[in-house]
Amino acid sequence: MIGRLNHVAIAVPDLAAARDRYARSLGAQVSAPQALPEHGVRVVFVELPNSKIELMEPLGEASPITGFLEKSPSGGMHHICYEVEDIHAARDRLVAEGARVLGDGNPKTGAHGKPVLFLHPKDFDGCLIEIEQV
Ligand SMILES: CC[C@H](C(=O)O)C(=O)SCCNC(=O)CCNC(=O)[C@H](O)C(C)(C)COP(=O)(O)OP(=O)(O)OC[C@H]1O[C@@H](n2cnc3c(N)ncnc32)[C@H](O)[C@@H]1OP(=O)(O)O
Ligand SMILES: [Co+2]
């Protein structure tokens, strides 16, 4: 069911500084910042030959990553995103297997304009998983 690794996300306290570090120190190709108010984050994507890194800072009062950054003020790896062909079939299989799908269970549109869902970290060995239909 899960396919390619789409991205690994890092929550950061200062997106501009993190973007600069990836561009200047690591010589990476970075996107312009993208505000995602419906997701409570502002993101930058770091393009890699075989995947992407999503750098994220909180956006707005109700950001889902505020709590994460309060626990880890210098930032840290936040989630991993796997690609799936059919997000509804993936969701139904995951629910049937007892996994908790976050939110109301209906896919939302992610940063790439594709449907995404998130799975509770406690159901996957402490790792927050995002699935994205490609
Ligand atoms: C979709 C747009 C974009 C894209 O790629 O296209 C994005 O990726 S947007 C990314 C931001 N959005 C989300 O992360 C949505 C899903 N996340 C959530 O709903 C929350 O972050 C949630 C529910 C996973 C955690 O929220 P919160 O930290 O406020 O809740 P708790 O403190 O109750 O946490 C419960 C429990 O989980 C542990 N936890 C929290 N975050 C993570 C994490 N990133 N990885 C692993 N574990 C995590 C937390 O420590 C608690 O554990 P406990 O042992 O009970 O302390
Ligand atoms: Co993501």
mmCIF file of C-alpha atoms and ligand atoms in Angstrom:
data_model
loop_
_atom_site.group_PDB
_atom_site.id
_atom_site.type_symbol
_atom_site.label_atom_id
_atom_site.label_comp_id
_atom_site.label_asym_id
_atom_site.label_seq_id
_atom_site.Cartn_x
_atom_site.Cartn_y
_atom_site.Cartn_z
ATOM 1 C CA MET A 1 0.000 0.000 0.000
ATOM 2 C CA ILE A 2 2.495 2.743 0.975
ATOM 3 C CA GLY A 3 4.800 3.771 -1.836
ATOM 4 C CA ARG A 4 7.582 6.325 -2.163
ATOM 5 C CA LEU A 5 8.786 8.525 0.663
ATOM 6 C CA ASN A 6 7.294 11.912 -0.248
ATOM 7 C CA HIS A 7 8.871 13.979 2.526
ATOM 8 C CA VAL A 8 10.280 14.093 6.025
ATOM 9 C CA ALA A 9 9.036 17.109 7.993
ATOM 10 C CA ILE A 10 10.985 19.113 10.544
ATOM 11 C CA ALA A 11 9.266 21.578 12.887
ATOM 12 C CA VAL A 12 11.472 24.646 13.317
ATOM 13 C CA PRO A 13 11.261 27.724 15.573
ATOM 14 C CA ASP A 14 12.424 30.094 12.802
ATOM 15 C CA LEU A 15 11.572 29.129 9.228
ATOM 16 C CA ALA A 16 13.634 31.866 7.562
ATOM 17 C CA ALA A 17 16.752 30.854 9.507
ATOM 18 C CA ALA A 18 16.197 27.160 8.788
ATOM 19 C CA ARG A 19 15.633 27.859 5.084
ATOM 20 C CA ASP A 20 18.851 29.870 5.007
ATOM 21 C CA ARG A 21 20.829 27.074 6.675
ATOM 22 C CA TYR A 22 19.649 24.533 4.128
ATOM 23 C CA ALA A 23 20.372 26.878 1.208
ATOM 24 C CA ARG A 24 23.717 28.285 2.386
ATOM 25 C CA SER A 25 25.315 25.663 4.642
ATOM 26 C CA LEU A 26 23.876 22.570 2.956
ATOM 27 C CA GLY A 27 23.731 24.028 -0.548
ATOM 28 C CA ALA A 28 20.203 22.762 -1.009
ATOM 29 C CA GLN A 29 17.509 23.930 -3.401
ATOM 30 C CA VAL A 30 14.734 25.457 -1.274
ATOM 31 C CA SER A 31 11.255 26.705 -2.171
ATOM 32 C CA ALA A 32 9.749 30.063 -1.242
ATOM 33 C CA PRO A 33 7.799 30.003 2.052
ATOM 34 C CA GLN A 34 4.213 28.801 1.598
ATOM 35 C CA ALA A 35 1.519 29.791 4.159
ATOM 36 C CA LEU A 36 -0.966 27.000 4.833
ATOM 37 C CA PRO A 37 -3.476 28.644 7.185
ATOM 38 C CA GLU A 38 -5.880 25.713 6.929
ATOM 39 C CA HIS A 39 -3.090 23.556 8.384
ATOM 40 C CA GLY A 40 -1.714 26.122 10.861
ATOM 41 C CA VAL A 41 1.796 26.103 9.392
ATOM 42 C CA ARG A 42 4.097 27.989 7.049
ATOM 43 C CA VAL A 43 6.368 25.638 5.107
ATOM 44 C CA VAL A 44 9.407 25.520 2.860
ATOM 45 C CA PHE A 45 10.267 22.436 0.823
ATOM 46 C CA VAL A 46 13.885 21.376 0.382
ATOM 47 C CA GLU A 47 14.202 19.487 -2.897
ATOM 48 C CA LEU A 48 16.427 16.383 -2.769
ATOM 49 C CA PRO A 49 17.288 14.007 -5.608
ATOM 50 C CA ASN A 50 15.222 11.237 -3.995
ATOM 51 C CA SER A 51 12.678 12.993 -1.723
ATOM 52 C CA LYS A 52 11.912 16.284 0.055
ATOM 53 C CA ILE A 53 12.356 17.839 3.449
ATOM 54 C CA GLU A 54 9.451 19.946 4.712
ATOM 55 C CA LEU A 55 10.538 22.722 7.071
ATOM 56 C CA MET A 56 7.534 24.018 9.079
ATOM 57 C CA GLU A 57 6.873 26.807 11.561
ATOM 58 C CA PRO A 58 3.596 27.443 13.383
ATOM 59 C CA LEU A 59 1.091 29.768 11.691
ATOM 60 C CA GLY A 60 -1.761 31.207 13.767
ATOM 61 C CA GLU A 61 -3.012 30.595 17.303
ATOM 62 C CA ALA A 62 -4.213 27.025 16.809
ATOM 63 C CA SER A 63 -1.213 25.512 15.042
ATOM 64 C CA PRO A 64 -0.983 21.726 15.540
ATOM 65 C CA ILE A 65 2.786 22.025 15.918
ATOM 66 C CA THR A 66 2.842 24.583 18.743
ATOM 67 C CA GLY A 67 2.755 21.868 21.396
ATOM 68 C CA PHE A 68 5.558 20.001 19.655
ATOM 69 C CA LEU A 69 7.799 23.092 19.667
ATOM 70 C CA GLU A 70 6.973 23.846 23.304
ATOM 71 C CA LYS A 71 8.342 20.375 24.146
ATOM 72 C CA SER A 72 11.267 20.755 21.727
ATOM 73 C CA PRO A 73 12.040 24.495 21.477
ATOM 74 C CA SER A 74 14.996 24.021 19.106
ATOM 75 C CA GLY A 75 12.802 21.979 16.745
ATOM 76 C CA GLY A 76 12.886 18.379 15.618
ATOM 77 C CA MET A 77 11.679 15.774 13.194
ATOM 78 C CA HIS A 78 7.894 15.975 13.137
ATOM 79 C CA HIS A 79 6.408 13.549 10.615
ATOM 80 C CA ILE A 80 7.093 11.331 7.673
ATOM 81 C CA CYS A 81 4.934 11.320 4.544
ATOM 82 C CA TYR A 82 4.351 8.215 2.448
ATOM 83 C CA GLU A 83 2.678 8.251 -0.948
ATOM 84 C CA VAL A 84 -0.413 6.139 -1.634
ATOM 85 C CA GLU A 85 -2.390 5.587 -4.837
ATOM 86 C CA ASP A 86 -5.846 5.688 -3.258
ATOM 87 C CA ILE A 87 -6.163 7.610 0.018
ATOM 88 C CA HIS A 88 -9.702 6.438 0.729
ATOM 89 C CA ALA A 89 -8.775 2.786 0.293
ATOM 90 C CA ALA A 90 -5.676 3.392 2.431
ATOM 91 C CA ARG A 91 -7.774 5.066 5.126
ATOM 92 C CA ASP A 92 -10.336 2.265 5.162
ATOM 93 C CA ARG A 93 -7.602 -0.378 5.432
ATOM 94 C CA LEU A 94 -5.868 1.513 8.247
ATOM 95 C CA VAL A 95 -9.126 1.944 10.193
ATOM 96 C CA ALA A 96 -9.930 -1.731 9.674
ATOM 97 C CA GLU A 97 -6.496 -2.512 11.133
ATOM 98 C CA GLY A 98 -7.294 -0.388 14.185
ATOM 99 C CA ALA A 99 -5.231 2.696 13.380
ATOM 100 C CA ARG A 100 -6.546 6.120 14.361
ATOM 101 C CA VAL A 101 -6.901 8.621 11.504
ATOM 102 C CA LEU A 102 -6.615 12.177 12.838
ATOM 103 C CA GLY A 103 -9.254 14.862 12.287
ATOM 104 C CA ASP A 104 -12.658 13.872 10.919
ATOM 105 C CA GLY A 105 -11.180 11.121 8.751
ATOM 106 C CA ASN A 106 -11.760 12.996 5.524
ATOM 107 C CA PRO A 107 -8.689 13.895 3.483
ATOM 108 C CA LYS A 108 -7.637 17.544 3.368
ATOM 109 C CA THR A 109 -5.675 19.212 0.598
ATOM 110 C CA GLY A 110 -1.978 19.354 1.466
ATOM 111 C CA ALA A 111 0.876 21.632 0.408
ATOM 112 C CA HIS A 112 1.198 19.878 -2.937
ATOM 113 C CA GLY A 113 -2.517 20.273 -3.717
ATOM 114 C CA LYS A 114 -3.067 16.555 -3.122
ATOM 115 C CA PRO A 115 -5.304 14.807 -0.558
ATOM 116 C CA VAL A 116 -3.568 14.002 2.735
ATOM 117 C CA LEU A 117 -4.396 12.304 6.034
ATOM 118 C CA PHE A 118 -2.484 11.912 9.293
ATOM 119 C CA LEU A 119 -2.254 8.824 11.527
ATOM 120 C CA HIS A 120 -1.862 8.979 15.286
ATOM 121 C CA PRO A 121 1.823 8.674 16.326
ATOM 122 C CA LYS A 122 0.948 6.306 19.150
ATOM 123 C CA ASP A 123 -0.260 3.740 16.617
ATOM 124 C CA PHE A 124 3.019 3.765 14.682
ATOM 125 C CA ASP A 125 5.814 3.454 17.210
ATOM 126 C CA GLY A 126 5.808 7.099 18.182
ATOM 127 C CA CYS A 127 6.017 8.348 14.590
ATOM 128 C CA LEU A 128 3.448 10.763 13.156
ATOM 129 C CA ILE A 129 2.633 9.502 9.661
ATOM 130 C CA GLU A 130 1.118 11.506 6.823
ATOM 131 C CA ILE A 131 -0.189 9.777 3.728
ATOM 132 C CA GLU A 132 -0.532 11.697 0.467
ATOM 133 C CA GLN A 133 -2.392 10.493 -2.607
ATOM 134 C CA VAL A 134 -0.297 10.978 -5.731
HETATM 135 C C1 LIG B 1 -0.886 18.939 5.222
HETATM 136 C C2 LIG B 1 -0.026 20.135 4.988
HETATM 137 C C3 LIG B 1 1.465 19.821 5.127
HETATM 138 C C4 LIG B 1 1.874 18.867 4.014
HETATM 139 O O1 LIG B 1 2.833 18.097 4.169
HETATM 140 O O2 LIG B 1 1.233 18.965 2.949
HETATM 141 C C5 LIG B 1 1.766 19.262 6.489
HETATM 142 O O3 LIG B 1 2.406 18.266 6.703
HETATM 143 S S1 LIG B 1 1.055 20.150 7.764
HETATM 144 C C6 LIG B 1 1.763 19.415 9.254
HETATM 145 C C7 LIG B 1 1.075 19.959 10.468
HETATM 146 N N1 LIG B 1 -0.189 19.275 10.697
HETATM 147 C C8 LIG B 1 -0.249 18.176 11.454
HETATM 148 O O4 LIG B 1 0.728 17.705 12.013
HETATM 149 C C9 LIG B 1 -1.620 17.543 11.585
HETATM 150 C C10 LIG B 1 -1.560 16.250 12.387
HETATM 151 N N2 LIG B 1 -1.004 16.489 13.710
HETATM 152 C C11 LIG B 1 -1.832 16.625 14.797
HETATM 153 O O5 LIG B 1 -3.029 16.558 14.724
HETATM 154 C C12 LIG B 1 -1.111 16.852 16.118
HETATM 155 O O6 LIG B 1 0.219 17.261 15.875
HETATM 156 C C13 LIG B 1 -1.067 15.583 17.030
HETATM 157 C C14 LIG B 1 -2.495 15.161 17.369
HETATM 158 C C15 LIG B 1 -0.331 14.453 16.350
HETATM 159 C C16 LIG B 1 -0.326 15.938 18.298
HETATM 160 O O7 LIG B 1 -0.870 17.122 18.789
HETATM 161 P P1 LIG B 1 -0.425 17.663 20.220
HETATM 162 O O8 LIG B 1 1.079 17.658 20.336
HETATM 163 O O9 LIG B 1 -1.097 18.957 20.486
HETATM 164 O O10 LIG B 1 -1.108 16.581 21.113
HETATM 165 P P2 LIG B 1 -0.588 15.852 22.367
HETATM 166 O O11 LIG B 1 0.372 16.682 23.126
HETATM 167 O O12 LIG B 1 -1.793 15.326 23.062
HETATM 168 O O13 LIG B 1 0.233 14.593 21.745
HETATM 169 C C17 LIG B 1 -0.275 13.292 21.908
HETATM 170 C C18 LIG B 1 0.937 12.391 22.024
HETATM 171 O O14 LIG B 1 1.584 12.365 20.736
HETATM 172 C C19 LIG B 1 2.921 12.821 20.889
HETATM 173 N N3 LIG B 1 3.237 13.569 19.696
HETATM 174 C C20 LIG B 1 2.783 14.791 19.350
HETATM 175 N N4 LIG B 1 3.302 15.163 18.153
HETATM 176 C C21 LIG B 1 4.107 14.147 17.767
HETATM 177 C C22 LIG B 1 4.940 13.919 16.633
HETATM 178 N N5 LIG B 1 5.044 14.846 15.666
HETATM 179 N N6 LIG B 1 5.631 12.762 16.545
HETATM 180 C C23 LIG B 1 5.534 11.844 17.537
HETATM 181 N N7 LIG B 1 4.758 11.963 18.656
HETATM 182 C C24 LIG B 1 4.060 13.127 18.744
HETATM 183 C C25 LIG B 1 2.950 13.673 22.144
HETATM 184 O O15 LIG B 1 4.251 13.698 22.668
HETATM 185 C C26 LIG B 1 1.975 12.902 23.012
HETATM 186 O O16 LIG B 1 2.628 11.784 23.509
HETATM 187 P P3 LIG B 1 2.681 11.537 25.112
HETATM 188 O O17 LIG B 1 3.532 10.328 25.296
HETATM 189 O O18 LIG B 1 1.238 11.363 25.520
HETATM 190 O O19 LIG B 1 3.299 12.807 25.680
HETATM 191 CO CO CO B 2 3.781 17.057 5.609
#
